[in-house]
XYZ file of C-alpha atoms in Angstrom:
490
model
C -67.570 -290.079 -144.851
C -65.169 -287.302 -145.770
C -66.038 -283.894 -144.325
C -67.652 -281.463 -146.772
C -65.237 -279.071 -148.495
C -64.922 -275.706 -146.758
C -67.267 -273.017 -148.006
C -65.736 -270.722 -150.578
C -65.049 -267.324 -149.003
C -67.655 -264.744 -149.955
C -67.051 -261.074 -149.164
C -69.710 -258.383 -148.945
C -68.056 -255.117 -150.040
C -69.630 -251.785 -149.041
C -68.229 -248.497 -150.421
C -69.103 -245.027 -149.173
C -71.488 -243.638 -151.837
C -69.125 -241.283 -153.684
C -67.170 -242.044 -156.853
C -63.775 -241.532 -155.172
C -64.733 -244.310 -152.739
C -66.641 -246.668 -155.056
C -63.676 -246.923 -157.465
C -61.005 -248.102 -154.966
C -63.475 -250.432 -153.198
C -64.349 -251.942 -156.582
C -60.644 -252.535 -157.227
C -60.343 -254.223 -153.794
C -63.309 -256.387 -154.839
C -61.592 -257.365 -158.099
C -58.313 -258.107 -156.303
C -60.201 -260.405 -153.923
C -62.024 -262.043 -156.839
C -58.666 -262.614 -158.568
C -57.686 -264.669 -155.512
C -60.827 -266.812 -155.560
C -63.193 -264.867 -153.288
C -66.836 -264.442 -154.375
C -67.984 -260.818 -154.098
C -71.311 -259.162 -153.380
C -70.792 -255.439 -154.007
C -73.394 -253.202 -152.365
C -74.060 -249.741 -153.790
C -76.868 -247.335 -153.039
C -79.644 -247.602 -155.624
C -78.671 -244.186 -156.982
C -75.003 -245.078 -157.507
C -75.746 -248.640 -158.616
C -77.657 -247.199 -161.554
C -74.790 -244.864 -162.422
C -72.142 -247.601 -162.210
C -74.152 -250.038 -164.341
C -74.922 -247.353 -166.936
C -71.212 -246.494 -167.232
C -70.101 -250.111 -167.638
C -68.974 -251.469 -171.005
C -71.864 -252.852 -173.050
C -70.835 -256.557 -172.974
C -70.676 -256.527 -169.161
C -74.106 -254.882 -168.961
C -75.606 -257.442 -171.310
C -74.319 -260.293 -169.151
C -76.079 -259.046 -166.038
C -78.953 -260.908 -164.423
C -81.495 -258.848 -162.508
C -82.692 -259.896 -159.078
C -84.094 -258.280 -155.966
C -81.443 -256.261 -154.142
C -81.790 -257.064 -150.459
C -85.410 -256.070 -150.027
C -84.686 -252.544 -151.150
C -86.326 -252.572 -154.527
C -83.050 -252.217 -156.422
C -81.589 -254.766 -158.754
C -78.337 -256.598 -158.881
C -76.255 -257.927 -161.706
C -74.267 -261.151 -161.453
C -71.213 -260.839 -163.592
C -69.923 -264.334 -164.314
C -66.281 -263.773 -165.209
C -64.999 -267.344 -164.946
C -63.964 -267.619 -161.295
C -63.934 -263.844 -160.857
C -67.517 -263.447 -159.757
C -68.800 -260.050 -158.694
C -72.473 -259.540 -157.945
C -73.662 -255.931 -157.956
C -76.488 -255.248 -155.487
C -78.494 -252.054 -154.902
C -80.028 -250.927 -151.604
C -81.792 -247.634 -150.793
C -79.870 -244.791 -149.144
C -82.943 -243.135 -147.607
C -82.754 -239.961 -149.706
C -85.506 -238.811 -152.033
C -84.991 -239.052 -155.805
C -84.324 -235.320 -156.164
C -82.277 -234.735 -152.997
C -78.726 -233.435 -153.240
C -76.406 -236.384 -152.725
C -73.461 -234.009 -152.506
C -74.769 -233.266 -148.999
C -72.452 -235.871 -147.530
C -73.442 -235.221 -143.918
C -77.141 -235.991 -144.524
C -76.299 -238.934 -146.767
C -73.980 -240.408 -144.125
C -76.608 -240.192 -141.392
C -79.415 -241.668 -143.524
C -77.249 -244.600 -144.665
C -77.118 -246.014 -141.150
C -80.904 -246.047 -140.839
C -81.751 -247.334 -144.311
C -78.816 -249.433 -145.519
C -77.923 -251.360 -142.363
C -81.135 -253.472 -142.229
C -80.846 -254.405 -145.917
C -77.181 -255.352 -145.582
C -77.917 -257.494 -142.537
C -80.727 -259.178 -144.464
C -78.349 -259.934 -147.345
C -75.885 -261.634 -145.005
C -78.522 -263.671 -143.156
C -80.300 -264.634 -146.370
C -77.023 -265.852 -147.867
C -76.695 -268.263 -144.934
C -80.250 -269.486 -145.427
C -79.650 -270.074 -149.140
C -76.555 -272.118 -148.416
C -78.405 -274.234 -145.869
C -81.457 -274.823 -148.076
C -82.235 -278.538 -148.007
C -83.444 -278.632 -151.596
C -80.080 -277.446 -152.865
C -81.593 -274.659 -154.920
C -79.549 -271.822 -153.430
C -77.975 -269.233 -155.703
C -74.619 -270.988 -155.736
C -72.825 -268.118 -154.103
C -72.829 -269.541 -150.607
C -72.826 -267.870 -147.245
C -71.257 -264.420 -146.883
C -68.189 -264.949 -144.696
C -66.654 -261.480 -144.501
C -67.694 -257.813 -144.608
C -65.221 -255.428 -146.246
C -66.472 -251.914 -145.623
C -65.242 -248.449 -146.459
C -64.243 -246.956 -143.113
C -66.281 -243.849 -143.992
C -69.504 -245.859 -144.145
C -69.407 -245.844 -140.351
C -69.661 -248.302 -137.517
C -72.987 -249.792 -138.565
C -71.378 -252.071 -141.159
C -68.931 -253.419 -138.565
C -71.833 -253.838 -136.119
C -73.736 -255.854 -138.725
C -70.683 -258.069 -139.266
C -70.410 -258.683 -135.520
C -74.135 -259.452 -135.127
C -74.076 -261.924 -138.001
C -70.858 -263.594 -136.853
C -68.739 -262.871 -139.936
C -65.229 -261.444 -140.186
C -64.721 -257.768 -140.916
C -62.180 -255.423 -142.401
C -62.233 -251.677 -142.970
C -60.778 -250.065 -146.083
C -59.368 -246.568 -145.789
C -59.289 -245.288 -149.391
C -57.461 -242.039 -148.557
C -53.971 -241.319 -147.224
C -52.749 -242.994 -144.059
C -51.957 -239.510 -142.710
C -55.649 -238.553 -142.747
C -56.539 -241.834 -141.040
C -53.857 -240.963 -138.495
C -55.496 -237.580 -137.878
C -58.738 -239.389 -137.007
C -56.950 -241.812 -134.695
C -55.290 -238.800 -133.047
C -58.522 -236.934 -132.236
C -58.194 -237.553 -128.459
C -54.678 -236.042 -128.496
C -55.799 -233.106 -130.665
C -58.573 -232.368 -128.161
C -56.189 -232.736 -125.212
C -53.688 -230.341 -126.797
C -56.468 -227.794 -127.463
C -55.979 -227.945 -131.240
C -59.623 -228.857 -131.914
C -62.878 -228.532 -129.993
C -64.056 -231.662 -128.187
C -67.690 -231.085 -129.170
C -67.563 -230.561 -132.942
C -63.885 -230.856 -133.913
C -63.641 -227.242 -135.056
C -60.255 -225.513 -135.025
C -59.258 -223.809 -131.780
C -56.016 -222.419 -133.169
C -54.567 -221.316 -136.485
C -51.202 -222.857 -135.625
C -50.109 -225.737 -137.838
C -49.037 -229.017 -136.246
C -47.394 -232.353 -137.104
C -48.470 -235.709 -135.709
C -44.846 -236.831 -135.950
C -41.663 -235.700 -137.713
C -41.650 -236.420 -141.460
C -45.452 -236.452 -141.581
C -47.240 -233.611 -143.393
C -47.766 -230.302 -141.612
C -51.505 -230.047 -140.946
C -53.718 -227.045 -140.316
C -56.652 -227.512 -137.896
C -59.055 -225.755 -140.274
C -58.025 -228.155 -143.046
C -58.676 -231.378 -141.129
C -61.079 -233.500 -143.189
C -64.134 -232.970 -140.965
C -63.578 -229.196 -140.891
C -63.731 -228.642 -144.654
C -66.410 -230.996 -145.859
C -68.156 -227.996 -147.447
C -71.186 -227.907 -145.166
C -71.256 -226.324 -141.695
C -74.697 -227.734 -141.004
C -74.286 -231.082 -139.330
C -70.601 -230.483 -138.501
C -70.977 -231.768 -134.940
C -72.980 -234.780 -136.139
C -70.305 -235.684 -138.684
C -67.509 -235.277 -136.156
C -69.303 -237.536 -133.647
C -69.866 -240.078 -136.422
C -66.142 -240.082 -137.280
C -65.199 -240.308 -133.615
C -67.423 -243.361 -133.200
C -65.616 -244.883 -136.163
C -62.277 -244.374 -134.441
C -63.561 -246.295 -131.418
C -64.700 -249.125 -133.695
C -61.277 -249.524 -135.291
C -60.120 -251.887 -132.547
C -62.954 -254.259 -133.441
C -61.710 -254.572 -137.030
C -59.507 -257.471 -137.999
C -57.717 -255.248 -140.544
C -57.573 -251.649 -141.785
C -56.459 -251.720 -145.420
C -55.119 -248.470 -146.873
C -54.757 -247.458 -150.525
C -51.199 -246.250 -150.086
C -47.689 -247.685 -150.027
C -44.998 -247.683 -147.405
C -42.570 -245.640 -149.490
C -45.100 -242.797 -149.756
C -45.969 -242.533 -146.059
C -43.223 -244.336 -144.155
C -43.465 -242.144 -141.031
C -47.242 -242.602 -140.763
C -47.152 -246.378 -141.152
C -44.324 -246.592 -138.606
C -46.377 -244.724 -136.004
C -49.719 -246.420 -136.772
C -48.856 -250.074 -137.502
C -52.498 -251.246 -137.532
C -52.980 -249.406 -140.859
C -51.830 -251.797 -143.597
C -50.719 -250.354 -146.963
C -52.075 -252.413 -149.883
C -51.678 -249.826 -152.665
C -51.424 -248.050 -154.879
C -54.504 -249.812 -156.230
C -54.891 -249.917 -159.996
C -58.097 -247.910 -159.787
C -60.574 -247.677 -162.629
C -58.850 -249.929 -165.183
C -60.418 -253.358 -165.602
C -61.336 -253.692 -169.294
C -64.814 -255.115 -169.762
C -65.536 -255.193 -166.019
C -67.304 -252.848 -163.567
C -64.810 -250.324 -162.201
C -67.021 -247.865 -160.316
C -67.196 -244.878 -162.670
C -70.322 -242.706 -162.516
C -70.105 -241.222 -166.019
C -70.374 -242.972 -169.351
C -66.973 -243.138 -171.020
C -66.406 -241.432 -174.335
C -65.211 -244.129 -176.690
C -61.516 -243.464 -176.965
C -61.992 -239.791 -177.941
C -59.360 -238.416 -175.607
C -56.929 -241.310 -176.135
C -56.844 -240.850 -179.904
C -56.378 -237.101 -179.359
C -53.431 -237.813 -176.995
C -51.889 -240.119 -179.590
C -51.594 -237.117 -181.916
C -49.701 -234.955 -179.377
C -45.902 -234.764 -178.920
C -44.291 -236.543 -175.983
C -44.492 -234.687 -172.650
C -46.460 -231.792 -174.110
C -49.983 -232.111 -172.663
C -51.437 -230.541 -169.523
C -54.069 -232.876 -168.062
C -56.732 -231.126 -165.956
C -59.265 -232.968 -163.778
C -60.914 -232.020 -160.501
C -62.745 -235.152 -159.406
C -66.414 -235.735 -158.744
C -67.213 -232.927 -156.262
C -65.232 -229.782 -157.093
C -67.362 -226.888 -158.309
C -65.887 -223.495 -159.271
C -67.774 -220.242 -159.340
C -68.183 -218.608 -162.726
C -65.196 -216.302 -162.442
C -62.786 -219.051 -161.359
C -64.041 -221.386 -164.080
C -63.378 -218.768 -166.742
C -59.982 -217.881 -165.266
C -59.002 -221.549 -165.408
C -60.049 -221.762 -169.059
C -58.028 -218.667 -169.956
C -55.063 -219.866 -167.904
C -54.954 -223.137 -169.824
C -55.017 -221.198 -173.094
C -52.276 -218.925 -171.819
C -49.904 -221.872 -171.372
C -49.775 -222.177 -175.153
C -49.682 -225.932 -174.656
C -52.165 -228.619 -175.644
C -54.453 -229.448 -172.736
C -56.955 -232.179 -171.962
C -59.612 -230.839 -169.567
C -62.267 -233.012 -167.936
C -65.404 -230.921 -167.343
C -68.001 -233.082 -165.622
C -71.424 -233.250 -167.273
C -73.174 -232.310 -164.020
C -71.548 -228.855 -163.821
C -71.882 -227.516 -167.369
C -75.560 -226.636 -167.129
C -76.727 -223.048 -166.663
C -74.588 -219.941 -166.707
C -72.232 -220.701 -163.786
C -69.832 -222.567 -166.024
C -70.022 -220.426 -169.123
C -66.817 -220.563 -171.097
C -65.058 -217.295 -171.982
C -66.130 -215.695 -175.257
C -64.661 -217.557 -178.220
C -62.956 -220.183 -176.025
C -64.685 -223.184 -177.581
C -64.261 -221.786 -181.095
C -60.518 -221.368 -180.635
C -60.200 -225.075 -179.817
C -56.788 -224.845 -178.157
C -57.387 -227.963 -176.106
C -59.542 -231.064 -175.849
C -62.575 -230.913 -173.535
C -64.231 -234.146 -172.406
C -66.948 -235.055 -169.901
C -65.034 -238.116 -168.740
C -61.550 -239.568 -169.184
C -60.013 -242.972 -168.420
C -57.650 -241.269 -165.990
C -55.228 -244.121 -165.388
C -54.711 -244.563 -169.151
C -54.419 -240.798 -169.660
C -51.751 -240.396 -166.986
C -49.840 -243.378 -168.370
C -49.767 -241.805 -171.844
C -46.328 -240.511 -172.916
C -47.850 -237.229 -174.168
C -48.935 -236.148 -170.654
C -46.434 -233.912 -168.846
C -48.364 -232.264 -166.004
C -51.473 -232.985 -163.920
C -53.572 -230.038 -162.671
C -55.456 -231.849 -159.906
C -57.828 -231.366 -156.957
C -55.518 -233.745 -155.035
C -58.128 -236.418 -154.353
C -56.263 -239.470 -153.092
C -57.127 -241.689 -156.074
C -55.814 -238.994 -158.409
C -52.742 -238.443 -156.240
C -51.867 -242.139 -156.309
C -52.557 -242.356 -160.054
C -50.303 -239.381 -160.767
C -47.503 -240.818 -158.630
C -47.947 -244.304 -160.065
C -47.443 -242.883 -163.558
C -44.623 -240.460 -162.749
C -46.545 -237.265 -163.598
C -45.849 -234.056 -161.571
C -48.710 -231.920 -160.233
C -50.176 -228.467 -159.990
C -52.003 -229.032 -156.697
C -55.394 -227.331 -156.316
C -57.394 -228.880 -153.415
C -61.097 -228.271 -152.886
C -62.212 -229.947 -149.643
C -61.920 -232.833 -147.141
C -58.596 -234.723 -147.239
C -57.264 -232.897 -150.290
C -55.327 -230.261 -148.311
C -53.277 -232.923 -146.527
C -52.648 -234.597 -149.894
C -51.372 -231.271 -151.239
C -48.907 -231.138 -148.322
C -47.588 -234.537 -149.372
C -47.329 -233.534 -153.038
C -45.706 -230.145 -152.501
C -43.844 -230.362 -149.182
C -42.979 -233.994 -148.388
C -42.510 -235.630 -151.795
C -41.790 -232.364 -153.670
C -43.432 -233.611 -156.861
C -45.709 -230.619 -157.482
C -46.420 -226.954 -156.813
C -49.540 -225.438 -155.233
C -52.053 -223.276 -157.082
C -52.313 -220.144 -154.929
C -55.282 -217.762 -154.974
C -54.723 -214.029 -155.268
C -55.047 -212.458 -151.795
C -57.342 -209.638 -152.929
C -59.672 -211.392 -155.349
C -59.542 -214.918 -153.884
C -59.178 -216.224 -157.442
C -56.349 -218.314 -158.852
C -55.499 -216.067 -161.804
C -54.883 -217.145 -165.376
C -51.331 -215.788 -165.185
C -50.621 -217.822 -162.044
C -52.090 -220.985 -163.582
C -49.967 -220.634 -166.713
C -46.879 -219.817 -164.645
C -47.295 -222.818 -162.356
C -47.723 -225.165 -165.320
C -44.498 -223.818 -166.855
C -42.598 -224.212 -163.571
C -43.733 -227.792 -163.114
C -43.089 -228.817 -166.711
C -39.650 -227.222 -166.663
C -38.431 -228.720 -163.382
C -36.220 -231.715 -164.180
C -35.578 -232.456 -160.495
C -39.295 -232.665 -159.806
C -39.772 -235.097 -162.667
C -36.903 -237.253 -161.395
C -38.449 -237.363 -157.914
C -41.902 -238.358 -159.127
C -40.450 -241.009 -161.420
C -38.406 -242.418 -158.531
C -41.668 -242.633 -156.536
C -43.289 -244.350 -159.501
C -40.661 -247.119 -159.336
C -41.202 -247.628 -155.589
C -44.990 -247.661 -156.074
C -44.770 -250.379 -158.723
C -42.367 -252.460 -156.645
C -44.737 -252.335 -153.664
C -47.573 -254.076 -155.524
C -45.415 -256.683 -157.261
C -44.736 -260.163 -155.846
C -42.407 -259.643 -152.873
C -43.494 -256.021 -152.367
C -44.866 -254.772 -149.057
C -48.385 -253.944 -150.305
C -48.657 -257.226 -152.203
C -47.633 -259.181 -149.098
C -50.088 -257.303 -146.884
C -52.983 -258.038 -149.232
C -52.056 -261.720 -149.450
C -51.952 -261.866 -145.647
C -55.440 -260.354 -145.507
C -56.812 -262.801 -148.101
C -55.265 -265.757 -146.232
C -57.047 -264.611 -143.069
C -60.492 -264.554 -144.707
C -59.824 -267.850 -146.484
C -59.192 -269.663 -143.198
């Protein structure tokens, strides 16, 4: 008799539980599904609920509910012809009212609470496939774990214990990954402390020529926004570095033209970007907030070409009251139309009170959420005031929009160095030395400088061309992703 056909590849995808990580991992999942791979996408229960609630109505209606890996969550199977993505929820170990912006605590609890459920999912998938009565779920055995590097070593350990292939996704810049891989050298050169990674010097350094200048205090683990648990987080990241050699691949949401020097020095990091994050009509894309139905797009349609200042600071940035008001007044002071995303989780209470009369004057459009990729692609948008999260950085570059760079924490300071110093496609927002506030006059001035700089626009549009070429057939990122898919298909 002829041998049975090979099992269809089935990837278990695990993002770190923050929107800036869920979105690119979801796009990786879709790109795998496009190439015939079945996907089980594992979110924490908390984020699973947010992602499902923010999905388009037809996709939500098509979901089937089932037990999510023994954790009490649900999962939705989204049958999109051959593009099958099953959303599964597992507990993260935090209480219902705990602050999930405490990334250090969340990271530590994930290992204890998520790892057993994920291992159970993988083993159960094998049992279903082998069921003699043929009444499995039709998805087959999980054959590969694709994990966000930031999830930690436990996901790679689970893959090894269950005998499946593994790959790590680094959803930030290759330069930040390089800083992690260089920790032993940074310790040896007395740039950081061996115990907790804290800065031992204020002197800037470069890992190699043509890479961004980095400041020890701005390394990702040194500005996570929480001193408590610093040593724990650093040790966790260091363990991840040691696990890298066990990975079959490290996929990075970047492209060779953006970080040529980094990819040359660290060839194990494979560029597969820029990923088309957050734009799959009618499909789950990883957003945490319910979209407003076209409100900002119809507003943009009414604005002149290259006239609008787009302002968005990601899912973590929080300003104090004075800085929030100064930003509002600075946007008004530009005299230009602006589209400002003010997250629904930060407008409660008096911290984010708008200046007197600001809302009544209606100089700009304020929204709780925006389809960022579509916004940045709109011909009316001329400037992006950004926190420099990597997804936003790639989306701005991919659409040829220059930046006012205003980082908040983690990797965003290195991204600012790329934007302002290496690529020269933006200018930094600089706080006043005395007050520590980025003033309204400075904000308005920076916007004018960026919007009036023809050379800057030419540079960012040249990068846009290279970015698009990289993900097209024959491009470096496209080829790298195909190579990865071929490896998990075999």
